[in-house]
Short mmCIF file of C-alpha atoms in Angstrom, two decimals:
data_model
loop_
_atom_site.label_atom_id
_atom_site.label_comp_id
_atom_site.label_asym_id
_atom_site.label_seq_id
_atom_site.Cartn_x
_atom_site.Cartn_y
_atom_site.Cartn_z
CA UNK B 159 80.81 126.42 75.34
CA UNK B 160 76.90 125.66 76.19
CA UNK B 161 75.27 126.75 73.48
CA UNK B 162 77.68 124.85 71.06
CA UNK B 163 76.57 122.07 73.21
CA UNK B 164 73.18 121.99 72.75
CA UNK B 165 73.19 123.18 69.55
CA UNK B 166 74.63 119.34 68.82
CA UNK B 167 72.57 117.83 71.29
CA UNK B 168 69.50 118.90 69.37
CA UNK B 169 70.99 118.57 65.77
CA UNK B 170 72.04 114.82 66.88
CA UNK B 171 68.53 114.48 68.34
CA UNK B 172 66.80 115.36 64.81
CA UNK B 173 69.03 113.52 62.73
CA UNK B 174 68.08 110.19 65.04
CA UNK B 175 64.44 111.43 64.53
CA UNK B 176 64.79 112.30 61.16
CA UNK B 177 66.77 108.35 59.83
CA UNK B 178 64.18 106.37 62.10
CA UNK B 179 61.48 108.39 60.13
CA UNK B 180 62.65 107.76 56.58
CA UNK B 181 63.30 103.91 57.91
CA UNK B 182 60.38 103.61 59.63
CA UNK B 183 58.56 104.68 55.97
CA UNK B 184 60.97 102.55 54.27
CA UNK B 185 59.70 99.57 55.79
CA UNK B 186 55.61 100.41 55.69
CA UNK B 187 56.62 100.53 51.16
CA UNK B 188 58.26 97.44 51.60
CA UNK B 189 54.86 95.87 53.35
CA UNK B 190 52.30 97.43 51.31
CA UNK B 191 52.93 98.11 47.73
CA UNK B 192 52.30 95.65 44.87
CA UNK B 193 55.19 94.50 43.12
CA UNK B 194 58.59 93.63 43.56
CA UNK B 195 59.92 96.76 41.62
CA UNK B 196 58.28 99.00 43.73
CA UNK B 197 58.89 97.50 47.19
CA UNK B 198 62.62 97.38 46.02
CA UNK B 199 61.84 101.40 44.87
CA UNK B 200 60.62 101.78 48.53
CA UNK B 201 63.37 100.04 50.35
CA UNK B 202 66.36 101.24 48.21
CA UNK B 203 65.71 105.34 48.20
CA UNK B 204 63.52 105.83 51.87
CA UNK B 205 65.84 103.44 53.89
CA UNK B 206 69.26 105.13 52.22
CA UNK B 207 68.25 108.23 53.53
CA UNK B 208 67.45 107.11 56.61
CA UNK B 209 70.13 105.17 57.42
CA UNK B 210 72.43 108.14 56.40
CA UNK B 211 70.30 110.77 58.19
CA UNK B 212 71.53 108.17 61.00
CA UNK B 213 75.60 108.30 59.74
CA UNK B 214 75.16 111.92 60.21
CA UNK B 215 74.14 111.66 63.79
CA UNK B 216 77.15 109.79 64.07
CA UNK B 217 79.64 111.86 62.59
CA UNK B 218 77.75 114.67 64.70
CA UNK B 219 78.11 112.61 68.38
CA UNK B 220 81.71 111.31 67.74
CA UNK B 221 83.26 114.56 65.65
CA UNK B 222 86.01 114.59 62.55
CA UNK B 223 88.07 111.97 64.38
CA UNK B 224 88.17 108.29 63.97
CA UNK B 225 84.39 107.03 64.52
CA UNK B 226 83.11 110.30 62.79
CA UNK B 227 85.76 109.55 59.41
CA UNK B 228 84.48 106.02 59.23
CA UNK B 229 80.76 107.43 59.14
CA UNK B 230 81.53 109.19 56.53
CA UNK B 231 82.76 106.74 54.60
CA UNK B 232 80.02 104.69 55.42
CA UNK B 233 77.68 107.41 53.97
CA UNK B 234 80.03 106.95 50.28
CA UNK B 235 79.21 103.26 50.70
CA UNK B 236 75.96 103.61 51.40
CA UNK B 237 75.59 105.77 48.27
CA UNK B 238 77.77 103.77 46.05
CA UNK B 239 76.25 100.40 46.81
CA UNK B 240 72.99 100.27 47.50
CA UNK B 241 71.62 101.36 43.68
CA UNK B 242 73.74 99.35 41.98
CA UNK B 243 72.23 96.25 44.66
CA UNK B 244 69.09 97.24 44.01
CA UNK B 245 69.40 97.41 39.76
CA UNK B 246 70.85 93.59 40.39
CA UNK B 247 67.60 92.42 41.96
CA UNK B 248 65.72 94.31 39.14
CA UNK B 249 67.18 92.15 36.24
CA UNK B 250 67.41 89.12 38.39
CA UNK B 251 63.57 89.97 38.54
CA UNK B 252 63.31 91.11 35.12
CA UNK B 253 64.85 87.75 34.05
CA UNK B 254 63.06 85.22 35.91
CA UNK B 255 59.88 86.33 34.52
CA UNK B 256 58.17 88.45 37.44
CA UNK B 257 55.49 90.62 35.77
CA UNK B 258 54.63 93.63 35.45
CA UNK B 259 51.97 96.16 37.28
CA UNK B 260 49.58 97.37 34.09
CA UNK B 261 51.24 99.02 30.97
CA UNK B 262 54.68 99.16 32.44
CA UNK B 263 57.26 97.55 30.29
CA UNK B 264 61.42 97.24 30.32
CA UNK B 265 63.19 100.38 29.07
CA UNK B 266 64.07 99.46 25.77
CA UNK B 267 61.82 96.82 24.90
CA UNK B 268 58.45 98.38 24.76
CA UNK B 269 58.40 98.47 20.87
CA UNK B 270 59.96 95.27 19.74
CA UNK B 271 57.58 92.74 22.28
CA UNK E 118 77.89 117.15 80.48
CA UNK E 119 74.57 118.26 78.60
CA UNK E 120 74.37 115.55 75.89
CA UNK E 121 73.79 112.44 78.11
CA UNK E 122 70.81 113.26 79.82
CA UNK E 123 69.03 113.59 75.92
CA UNK E 124 70.37 111.45 73.97
CA UNK E 125 70.53 108.51 75.14
CA UNK E 126 66.43 107.71 76.15
CA UNK E 127 65.79 109.06 71.96
CA UNK E 128 68.30 106.72 70.64
CA UNK E 129 66.94 104.30 72.90
CA UNK E 130 63.48 104.41 71.29
CA UNK E 131 64.93 104.75 67.50
CA UNK E 132 66.70 101.38 68.75
CA UNK E 133 63.51 99.64 69.68
CA UNK E 134 61.57 101.20 66.93
CA UNK E 135 64.34 99.81 64.26
CA UNK E 136 64.24 96.55 65.74
CA UNK E 137 60.00 96.25 65.39
CA UNK E 138 60.59 97.61 61.58
CA UNK E 139 62.85 94.38 61.44
CA UNK E 140 60.03 92.71 62.58
CA UNK E 141 58.07 93.89 60.12
CA UNK E 142 60.05 93.22 56.73
CA UNK E 143 60.71 89.74 58.33
CA UNK E 144 57.29 89.14 57.84
CA UNK E 145 57.54 90.36 54.10
CA UNK E 146 61.25 87.76 53.95
CA UNK E 147 59.08 84.47 55.02
CA UNK E 148 55.86 85.68 52.95
CA UNK E 149 57.38 87.34 49.79
CA UNK E 150 55.20 86.07 47.23
CA UNK E 151 58.55 85.84 44.83
CA UNK E 152 62.24 84.97 45.26
CA UNK E 153 63.72 89.30 44.78
CA UNK E 154 60.92 89.57 47.27
CA UNK E 155 62.86 87.91 49.84
CA UNK E 156 65.95 89.32 48.68
CA UNK E 157 64.65 93.09 49.15
CA UNK E 158 62.67 92.37 52.13
CA UNK E 159 66.78 90.71 53.15
CA UNK E 160 68.30 93.81 52.11
CA UNK E 161 66.06 96.29 53.71
CA UNK E 162 66.64 94.23 57.08
CA UNK E 163 70.54 95.09 56.48
CA UNK E 164 70.53 98.17 56.12
CA UNK E 165 68.28 98.37 59.25
CA UNK E 166 70.50 96.61 60.88
CA UNK E 167 73.40 98.96 59.98
CA UNK E 168 71.20 101.92 61.46
CA UNK E 169 70.75 99.89 64.66
CA UNK E 170 74.86 99.64 64.91
CA UNK E 171 75.05 103.16 64.47
CA UNK E 172 72.72 104.07 67.62
CA UNK E 173 74.62 101.48 69.46
CA UNK E 174 78.14 103.39 68.70
CA UNK E 175 75.49 106.71 69.91
CA UNK E 176 74.31 105.25 73.14
CA UNK E 177 77.43 103.58 74.30
CA UNK E 178 79.64 106.14 72.93
CA UNK E 179 82.56 103.75 71.33
CA UNK E 180 83.39 104.69 68.14
CA UNK E 181 84.49 101.29 67.21
CA UNK E 182 80.56 99.77 66.19
CA UNK E 183 80.94 102.19 63.43
CA UNK E 184 83.78 99.85 62.08
CA UNK E 185 80.75 96.88 62.94
CA UNK E 186 78.40 98.79 60.68
CA UNK E 187 80.54 99.61 57.75
CA UNK E 188 81.23 95.42 58.13
CA UNK E 189 77.98 94.97 58.06
CA UNK E 190 77.02 96.98 54.96
CA UNK E 191 79.90 95.60 53.03
CA UNK E 192 78.13 91.99 53.83
CA UNK E 193 75.24 93.21 53.24
CA UNK E 194 76.26 94.90 49.67
CA UNK E 195 78.08 91.34 48.92
CA UNK E 196 75.04 89.18 49.67
CA UNK E 197 72.81 91.12 47.34
CA UNK E 198 74.88 90.76 44.41
CA UNK E 199 75.93 87.13 45.30
CA UNK E 200 71.72 86.31 45.22
CA UNK E 201 71.35 88.34 42.49
CA UNK E 202 73.47 86.51 39.99
CA UNK E 203 73.08 82.81 41.58
CA UNK E 204 68.78 83.85 40.76
CA UNK E 205 69.78 84.99 37.42
CA UNK E 206 72.48 82.23 36.07
CA UNK E 207 72.04 79.50 39.09
CA UNK E 208 76.02 79.36 39.28
CA UNK E 209 78.51 82.53 40.82
CA UNK E 210 81.70 80.93 40.51
CA UNK E 211 82.00 79.54 36.65
CA UNK E 212 84.89 77.70 35.79
CA UNK E 213 86.64 79.23 32.43
CA UNK E 214 86.43 76.45 30.31
#
């Protein structure tokens, strides 16, 4: 029983460290990348993975009861909503005329214009 | 309990680090060249706040704050969609003629 408790402790610590690392990577990408679309890529994928790892740490801490189940629901909610929001922001940026870098074009408009 | 002595310092350090990351995201939200930049930065801040709420739930052992993080995630998604639609259309709710 003591070994199981130690494994749970190390799982929680490892998941918190991995989540914080991915949140750090997302923030560095948000600060350093040159364009709106690249920054949106940096904040949508690594920040989502970091938040999902922190949610998994919450699931490992609270067990499969009430709060752990809420953590799993949070993971599903993040995987559903973050790509939707990122897609809507990128479409709004393209419609307001934020320029692309280099030879990058919007999908479907490459040959016409 | 074996767990408390090891988990709490790590979670404290993680909360401090994510708060500093939020300050850096605030730099991009203030100085972003275009409006979608600011929206992306505010979305990243909202994701970090969700992570802070879950870390606080782990630190204090209260499962209520996981539900708080879910509500924060819902508010972040709704605000992102609303601001994107406002930037595109100019109005969010339009009356049908």
